[in-house]
Coordinates of C-alpha atoms in Angstrom, one line a residue:
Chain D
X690 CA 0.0 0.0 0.0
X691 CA 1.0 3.8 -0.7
X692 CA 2.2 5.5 2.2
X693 CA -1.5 7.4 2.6
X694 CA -3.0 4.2 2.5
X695 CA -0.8 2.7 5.5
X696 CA -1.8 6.5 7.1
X697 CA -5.7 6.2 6.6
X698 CA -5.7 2.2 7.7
X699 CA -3.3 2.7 11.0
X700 CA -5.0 6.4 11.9
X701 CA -1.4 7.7 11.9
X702 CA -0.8 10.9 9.8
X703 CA 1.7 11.0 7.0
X704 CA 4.0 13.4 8.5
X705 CA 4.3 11.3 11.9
X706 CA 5.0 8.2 9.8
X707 CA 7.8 10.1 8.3
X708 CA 8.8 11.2 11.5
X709 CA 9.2 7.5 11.9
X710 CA 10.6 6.6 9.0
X711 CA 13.4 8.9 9.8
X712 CA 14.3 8.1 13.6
X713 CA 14.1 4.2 12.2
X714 CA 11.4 3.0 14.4
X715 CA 9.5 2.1 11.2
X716 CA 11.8 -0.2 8.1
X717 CA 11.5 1.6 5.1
X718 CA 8.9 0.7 2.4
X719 CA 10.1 -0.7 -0.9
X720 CA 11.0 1.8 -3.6
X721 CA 8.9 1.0 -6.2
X722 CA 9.6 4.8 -8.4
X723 CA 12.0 7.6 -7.1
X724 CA 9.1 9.5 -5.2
X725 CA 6.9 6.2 -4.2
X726 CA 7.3 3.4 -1.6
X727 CA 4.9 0.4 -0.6
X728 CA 4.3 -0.3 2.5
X729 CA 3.0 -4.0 3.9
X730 CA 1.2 -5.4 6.9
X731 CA 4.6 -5.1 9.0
X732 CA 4.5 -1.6 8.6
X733 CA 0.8 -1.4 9.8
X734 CA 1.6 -3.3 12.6
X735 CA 5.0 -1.9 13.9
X736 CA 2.8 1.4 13.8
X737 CA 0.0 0.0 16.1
X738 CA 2.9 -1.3 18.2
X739 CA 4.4 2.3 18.0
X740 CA 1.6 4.1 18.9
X741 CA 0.3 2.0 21.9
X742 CA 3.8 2.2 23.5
X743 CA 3.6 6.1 23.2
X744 CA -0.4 6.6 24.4
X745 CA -0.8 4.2 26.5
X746 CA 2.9 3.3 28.0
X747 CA 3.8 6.7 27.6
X748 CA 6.9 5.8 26.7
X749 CA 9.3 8.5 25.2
X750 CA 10.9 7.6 21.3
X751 CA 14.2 6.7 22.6
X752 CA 12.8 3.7 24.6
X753 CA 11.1 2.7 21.6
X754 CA 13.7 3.0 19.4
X755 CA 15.8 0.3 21.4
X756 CA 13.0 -1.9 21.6
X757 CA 12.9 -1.8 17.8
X758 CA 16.6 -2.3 17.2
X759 CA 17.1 -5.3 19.6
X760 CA 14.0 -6.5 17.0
X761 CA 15.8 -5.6 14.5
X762 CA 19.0 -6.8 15.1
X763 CA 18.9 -11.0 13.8
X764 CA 22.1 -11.5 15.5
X765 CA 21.1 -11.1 19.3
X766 CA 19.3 -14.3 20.6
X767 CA 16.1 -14.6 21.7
X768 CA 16.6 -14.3 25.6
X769 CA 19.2 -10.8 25.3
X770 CA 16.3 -9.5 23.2
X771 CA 13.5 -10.1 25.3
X772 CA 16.2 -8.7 28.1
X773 CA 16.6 -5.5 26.5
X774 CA 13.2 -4.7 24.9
X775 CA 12.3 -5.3 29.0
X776 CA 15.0 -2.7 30.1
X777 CA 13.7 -0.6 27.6
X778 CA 10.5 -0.6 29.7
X779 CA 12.1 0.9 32.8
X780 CA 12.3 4.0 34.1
X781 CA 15.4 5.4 34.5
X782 CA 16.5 5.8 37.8
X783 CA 20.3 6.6 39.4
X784 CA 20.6 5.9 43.0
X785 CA 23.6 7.6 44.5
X786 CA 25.7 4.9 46.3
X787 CA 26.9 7.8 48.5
X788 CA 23.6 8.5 49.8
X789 CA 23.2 6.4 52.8
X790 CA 19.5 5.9 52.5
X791 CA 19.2 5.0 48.9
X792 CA 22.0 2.9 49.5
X793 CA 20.1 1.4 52.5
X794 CA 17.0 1.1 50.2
X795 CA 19.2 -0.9 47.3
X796 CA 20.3 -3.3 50.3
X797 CA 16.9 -4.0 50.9
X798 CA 15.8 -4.7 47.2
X799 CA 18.6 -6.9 47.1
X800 CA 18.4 -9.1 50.2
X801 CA 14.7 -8.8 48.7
X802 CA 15.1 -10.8 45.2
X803 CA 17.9 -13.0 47.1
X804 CA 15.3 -14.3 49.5
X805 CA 12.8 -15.0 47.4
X806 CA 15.5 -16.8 45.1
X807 CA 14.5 -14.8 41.7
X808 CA 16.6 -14.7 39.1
X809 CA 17.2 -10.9 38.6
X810 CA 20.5 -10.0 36.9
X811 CA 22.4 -7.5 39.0
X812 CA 22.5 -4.9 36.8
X813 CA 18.8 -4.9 36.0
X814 CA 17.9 -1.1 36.2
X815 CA 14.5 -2.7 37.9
X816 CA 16.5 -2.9 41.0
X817 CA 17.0 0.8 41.6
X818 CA 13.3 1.8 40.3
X819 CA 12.5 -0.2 43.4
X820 CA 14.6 1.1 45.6
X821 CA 13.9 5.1 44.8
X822 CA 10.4 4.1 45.7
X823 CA 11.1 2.2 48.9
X824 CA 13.3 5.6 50.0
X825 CA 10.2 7.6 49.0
X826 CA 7.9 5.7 51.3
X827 CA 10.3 6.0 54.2
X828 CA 10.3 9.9 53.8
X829 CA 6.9 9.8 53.7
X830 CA 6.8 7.8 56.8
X831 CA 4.6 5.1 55.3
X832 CA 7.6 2.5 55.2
X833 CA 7.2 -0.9 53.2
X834 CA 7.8 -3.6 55.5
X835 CA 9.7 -6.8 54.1
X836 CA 6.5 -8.9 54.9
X837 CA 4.3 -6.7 52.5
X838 CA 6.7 -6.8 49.8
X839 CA 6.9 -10.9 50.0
X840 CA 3.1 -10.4 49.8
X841 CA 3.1 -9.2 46.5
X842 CA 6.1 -10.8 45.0
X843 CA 4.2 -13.7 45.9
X844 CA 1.4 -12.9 44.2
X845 CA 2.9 -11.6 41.2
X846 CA 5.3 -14.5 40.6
X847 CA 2.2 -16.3 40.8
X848 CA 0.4 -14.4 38.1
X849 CA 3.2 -13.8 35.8
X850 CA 4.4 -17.5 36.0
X851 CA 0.8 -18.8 35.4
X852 CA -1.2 -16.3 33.3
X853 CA 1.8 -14.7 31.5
X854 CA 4.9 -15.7 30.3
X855 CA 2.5 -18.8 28.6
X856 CA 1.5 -16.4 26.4
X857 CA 5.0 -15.6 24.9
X858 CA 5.3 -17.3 21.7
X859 CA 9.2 -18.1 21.5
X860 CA 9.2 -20.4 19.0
X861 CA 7.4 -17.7 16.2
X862 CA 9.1 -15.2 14.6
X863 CA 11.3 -12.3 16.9
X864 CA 9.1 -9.9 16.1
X865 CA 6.5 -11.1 17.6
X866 CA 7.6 -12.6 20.8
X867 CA 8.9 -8.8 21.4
X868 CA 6.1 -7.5 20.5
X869 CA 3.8 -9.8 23.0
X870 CA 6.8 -9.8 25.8
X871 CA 6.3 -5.6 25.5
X872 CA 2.6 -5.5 24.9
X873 CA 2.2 -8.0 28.0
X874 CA 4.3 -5.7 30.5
X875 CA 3.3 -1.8 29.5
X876 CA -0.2 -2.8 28.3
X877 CA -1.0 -5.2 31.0
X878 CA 0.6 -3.2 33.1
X879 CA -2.3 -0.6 32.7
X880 CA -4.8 -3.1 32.4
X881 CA -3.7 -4.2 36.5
X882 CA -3.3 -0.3 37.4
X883 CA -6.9 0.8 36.2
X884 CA -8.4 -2.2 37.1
X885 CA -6.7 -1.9 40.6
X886 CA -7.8 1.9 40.6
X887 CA -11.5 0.9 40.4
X888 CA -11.4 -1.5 42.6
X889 CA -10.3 0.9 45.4
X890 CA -13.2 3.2 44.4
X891 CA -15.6 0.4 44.9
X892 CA -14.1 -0.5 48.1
X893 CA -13.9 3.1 49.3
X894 CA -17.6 4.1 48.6
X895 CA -18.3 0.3 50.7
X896 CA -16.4 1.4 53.6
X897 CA -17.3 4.7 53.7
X898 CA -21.1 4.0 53.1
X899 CA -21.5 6.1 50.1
Chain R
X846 CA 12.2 27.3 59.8
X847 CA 13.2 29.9 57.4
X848 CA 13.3 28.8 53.4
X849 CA 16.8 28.1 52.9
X850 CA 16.2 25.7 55.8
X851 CA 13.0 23.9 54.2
X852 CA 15.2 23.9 50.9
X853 CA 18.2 22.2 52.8
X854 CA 15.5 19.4 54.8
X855 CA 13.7 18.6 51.8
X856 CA 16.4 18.8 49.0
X857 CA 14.2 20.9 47.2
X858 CA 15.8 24.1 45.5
X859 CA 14.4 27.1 46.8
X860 CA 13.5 28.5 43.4
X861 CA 11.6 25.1 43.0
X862 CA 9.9 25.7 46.0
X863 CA 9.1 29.7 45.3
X864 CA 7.4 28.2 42.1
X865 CA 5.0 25.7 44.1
X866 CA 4.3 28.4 46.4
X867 CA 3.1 30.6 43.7
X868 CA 1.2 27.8 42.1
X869 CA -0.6 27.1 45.0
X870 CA 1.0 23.6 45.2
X871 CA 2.2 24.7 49.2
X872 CA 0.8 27.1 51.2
X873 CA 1.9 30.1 52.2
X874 CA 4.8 30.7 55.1
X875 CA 3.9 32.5 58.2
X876 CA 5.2 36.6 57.2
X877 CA 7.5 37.6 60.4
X878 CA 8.9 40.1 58.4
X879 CA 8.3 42.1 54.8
X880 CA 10.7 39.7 53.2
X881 CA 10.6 36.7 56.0
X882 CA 8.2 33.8 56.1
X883 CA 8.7 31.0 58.5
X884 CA 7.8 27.1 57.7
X885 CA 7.1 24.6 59.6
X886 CA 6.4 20.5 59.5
X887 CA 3.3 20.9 57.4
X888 CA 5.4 22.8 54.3
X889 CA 8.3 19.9 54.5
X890 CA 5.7 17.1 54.2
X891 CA 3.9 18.6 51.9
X892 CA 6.9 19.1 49.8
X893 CA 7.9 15.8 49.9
X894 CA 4.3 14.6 48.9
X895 CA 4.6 16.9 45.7
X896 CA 8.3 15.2 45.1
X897 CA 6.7 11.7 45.5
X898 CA 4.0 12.5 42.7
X899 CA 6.5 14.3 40.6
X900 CA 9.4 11.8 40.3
X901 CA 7.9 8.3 41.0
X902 CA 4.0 9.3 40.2
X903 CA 5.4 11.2 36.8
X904 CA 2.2 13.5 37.7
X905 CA 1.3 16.7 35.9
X906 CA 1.4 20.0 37.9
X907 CA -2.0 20.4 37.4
X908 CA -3.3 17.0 39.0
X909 CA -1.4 17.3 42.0
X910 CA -2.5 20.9 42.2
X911 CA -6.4 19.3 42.0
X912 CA -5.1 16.7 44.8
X913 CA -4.2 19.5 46.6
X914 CA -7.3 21.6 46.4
X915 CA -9.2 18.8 47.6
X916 CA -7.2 19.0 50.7
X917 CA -7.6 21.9 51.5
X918 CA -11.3 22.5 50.9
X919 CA -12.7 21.5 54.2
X920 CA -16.2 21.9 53.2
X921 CA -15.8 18.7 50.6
X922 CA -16.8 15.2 53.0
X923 CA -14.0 13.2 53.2
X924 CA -15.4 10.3 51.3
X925 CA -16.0 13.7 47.7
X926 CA -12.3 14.8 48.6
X927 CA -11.0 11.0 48.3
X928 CA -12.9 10.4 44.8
X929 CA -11.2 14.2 43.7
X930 CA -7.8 12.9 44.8
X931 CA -8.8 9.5 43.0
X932 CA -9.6 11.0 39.9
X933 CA -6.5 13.1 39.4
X934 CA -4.9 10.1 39.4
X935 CA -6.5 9.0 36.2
X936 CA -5.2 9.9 32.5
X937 CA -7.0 11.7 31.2
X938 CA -8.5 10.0 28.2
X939 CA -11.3 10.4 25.8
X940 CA -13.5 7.9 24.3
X941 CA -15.3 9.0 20.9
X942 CA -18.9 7.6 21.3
X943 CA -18.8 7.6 17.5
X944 CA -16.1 5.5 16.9
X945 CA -17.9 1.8 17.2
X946 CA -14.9 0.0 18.5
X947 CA -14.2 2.4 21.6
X948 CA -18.2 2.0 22.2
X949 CA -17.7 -1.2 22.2
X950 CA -15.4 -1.5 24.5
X951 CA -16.7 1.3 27.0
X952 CA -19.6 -1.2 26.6
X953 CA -17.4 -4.0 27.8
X954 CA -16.3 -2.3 30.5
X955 CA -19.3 -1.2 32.1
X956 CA -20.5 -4.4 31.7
X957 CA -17.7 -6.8 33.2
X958 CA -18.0 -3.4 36.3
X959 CA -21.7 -3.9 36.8
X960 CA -21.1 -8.2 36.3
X961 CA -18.4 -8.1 39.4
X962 CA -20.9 -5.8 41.6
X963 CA -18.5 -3.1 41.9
X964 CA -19.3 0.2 43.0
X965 CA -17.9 3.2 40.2
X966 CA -19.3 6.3 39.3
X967 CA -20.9 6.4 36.0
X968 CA -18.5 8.8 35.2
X969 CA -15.6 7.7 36.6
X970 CA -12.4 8.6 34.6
X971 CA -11.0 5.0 34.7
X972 CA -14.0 3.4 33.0
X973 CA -12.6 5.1 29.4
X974 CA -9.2 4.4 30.7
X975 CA -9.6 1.0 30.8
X976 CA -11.7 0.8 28.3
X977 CA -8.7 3.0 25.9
X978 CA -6.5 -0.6 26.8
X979 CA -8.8 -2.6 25.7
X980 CA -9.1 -1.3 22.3
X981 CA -4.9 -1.0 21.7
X982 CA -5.2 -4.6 22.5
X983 CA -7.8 -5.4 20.4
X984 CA -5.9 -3.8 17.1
X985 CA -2.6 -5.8 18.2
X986 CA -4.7 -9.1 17.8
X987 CA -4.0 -9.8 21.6
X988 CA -7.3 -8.9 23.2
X989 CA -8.1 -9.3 26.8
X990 CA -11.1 -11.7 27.2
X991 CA -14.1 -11.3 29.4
X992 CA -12.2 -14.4 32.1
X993 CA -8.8 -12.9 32.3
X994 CA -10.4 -9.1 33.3
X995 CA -11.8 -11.2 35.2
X996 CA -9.5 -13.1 37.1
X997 CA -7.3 -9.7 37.5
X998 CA -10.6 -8.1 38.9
X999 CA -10.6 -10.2 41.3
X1000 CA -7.3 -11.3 42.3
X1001 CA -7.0 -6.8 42.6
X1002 CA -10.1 -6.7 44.9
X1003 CA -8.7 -8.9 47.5
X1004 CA -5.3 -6.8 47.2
X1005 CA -7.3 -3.9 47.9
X1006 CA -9.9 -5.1 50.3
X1007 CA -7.4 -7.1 52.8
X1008 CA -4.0 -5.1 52.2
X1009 CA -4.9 -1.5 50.9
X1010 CA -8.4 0.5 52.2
X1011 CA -7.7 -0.7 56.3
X1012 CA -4.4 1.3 56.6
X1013 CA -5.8 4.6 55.3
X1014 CA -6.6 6.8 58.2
X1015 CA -10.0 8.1 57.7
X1016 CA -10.8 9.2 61.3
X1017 CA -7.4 11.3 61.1
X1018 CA -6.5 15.4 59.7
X1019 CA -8.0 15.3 56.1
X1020 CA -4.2 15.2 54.5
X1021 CA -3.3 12.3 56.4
X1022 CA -6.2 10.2 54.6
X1023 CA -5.2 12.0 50.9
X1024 CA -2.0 12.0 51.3
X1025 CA -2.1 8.2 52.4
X1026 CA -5.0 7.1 49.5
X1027 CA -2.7 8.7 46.5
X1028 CA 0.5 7.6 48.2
X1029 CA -1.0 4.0 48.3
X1030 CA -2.1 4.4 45.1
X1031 CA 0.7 6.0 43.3
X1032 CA 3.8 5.1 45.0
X1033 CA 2.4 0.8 45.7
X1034 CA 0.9 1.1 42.2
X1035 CA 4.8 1.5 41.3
X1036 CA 5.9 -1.1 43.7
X1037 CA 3.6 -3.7 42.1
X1038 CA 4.7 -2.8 38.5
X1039 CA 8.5 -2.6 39.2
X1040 CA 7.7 -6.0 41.2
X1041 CA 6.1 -7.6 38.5
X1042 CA 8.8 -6.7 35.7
X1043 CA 11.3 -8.4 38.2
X1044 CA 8.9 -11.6 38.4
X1045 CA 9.1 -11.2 34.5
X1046 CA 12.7 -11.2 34.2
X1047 CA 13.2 -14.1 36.8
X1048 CA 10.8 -16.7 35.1
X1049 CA 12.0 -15.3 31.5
X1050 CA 15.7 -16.7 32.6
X1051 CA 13.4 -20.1 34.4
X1052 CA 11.4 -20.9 31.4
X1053 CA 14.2 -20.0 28.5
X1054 CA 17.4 -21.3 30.5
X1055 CA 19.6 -18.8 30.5

């Protein structure tokens, strides 16, 4: 299809998918005359892929952009590409190992994953993003106790062993066990968070007898 | 405490701080003088409320400026000024009655809400929010089914029920119960996604062997 037809079928207008074209997050179409290009299903669905990271992950272009390449690039294996399309996800976080309480905080994370036995390489970026929040709860003085956080590591390991990482299709193509690896965390993510959100409502207006 | 001091405790800049004073974000010092204000306890909790919502929340200005509001007020019950705080939360999003797939699944929403027995507004913001999801997953041909909203619904409303709504302090001052709702909200609504993405990584290297 012409590069208006890939704009009217994915909703995305021509000068964003140029946008794309030019920061790579979207392969080239194939040059069919020196002013015309066809584009394919891949390019309709990259762009759907694009465009729920951005709305609803709220991800900035850079983040994208190395999900993409570790796509892109054949060479990496499966596992290291799943790795850093998953880094990609995280929000970047630098905890300042001269700071005694975000050191303290990164201790705790640690000893954490260690206890539960998790398989969490040490340099995952995770780590930190987990630790800026445990220091923010302490200053607010609505600490996380070690028994809370087993709680829902519990429960998560249960839910992401059982209803989730069944759903990754490693033996298809890369593209899409990315694509289903990223889609699962940033837009399942959101599906937990809202659906968590309306549950407190719900629970609020029962308690408080509204 | 004078403002350098509530710049030093907090770590907040004092321009930073002049700037949520004019926007209303943190209330006004005590004048002692024509150029002296004194703070006090309320002003370096406050701050580090704002910081919270800022850096790990990612929150516009203007929501926590609504959250803020709603504290303040003390003519809104307690139960209005938790649903004001509640819905700041949300992101903003807008469903185009027009367009037949978001109808559709707005309509799926309200209908798995009203099939659990849950207790939301008509017009809660997180009805479209969810229901915003739910479409992106429908156009990447991985769309959530009625069972697996489902089990999260429910498997969220024990979370909730048991571990969240009992450690708000509603018989409290008013911004103890805010600050403690969006706190949980925000800052354990972190703690569960960075939690999760570690449960991710861990059974990624389990199930793939590396």
């Amino acid at each position: 299809m012409r590069i208006s037809q890939l704009s009217a079928a994915s909703g995305v207008p021509i000068p964003t998918i140029k946008y794309y074209l030019r920061e790579g997050l979207l392969p080239q179409g194939e040059q069919t005359a020196a002013t015309r290009a066809e584009y394919g299903e891949t390019h309709l669905r990259r762009l759907r892929l694009i465009r729920a990271l951005l709305e609803v992950g709220r991800l900035p272009v850079a983040s994208i952009g190395k999900i993409v390449a570790a796509v892109e690039d054949e060479e990496t294996p499966v596992h290291q590409m799943l790795g850093t399309a998953h880094y990609a996800l995280a929000t970047p976080v630098e905890i300042d190992p001269d700071d005694t309480e975000q050191r303290a905080a990164r201790e705790r994370v640690d000893h954490l994953i260690t206890g539960l036995g998790w398989n969490v390489a040490p340099e995952a970026p995770t780590r930190d993003e987990l630790a800026q929040v445990l220091v923010r709860l302490d200053q607010l003085g609505m600490p996380a106790t070690e028994e809370s956080l087993r709680f829902y590591a519990d429960l998560l390991m249960r839910l992401v062993a059982e209803h989730e990482m069944g759903k990754i299709p490693l033996n298809g193509p890369r593209e899409t066990a990315v694509e289903s690896l990223v889609v699962g965390t940033v837009l399942y993510g959101k599906v937990f968070d809202v659906i968590r959100r309306l549950a407190q409502e719900s629970e609020s207006a029962r308690v408080l007898g509204a």
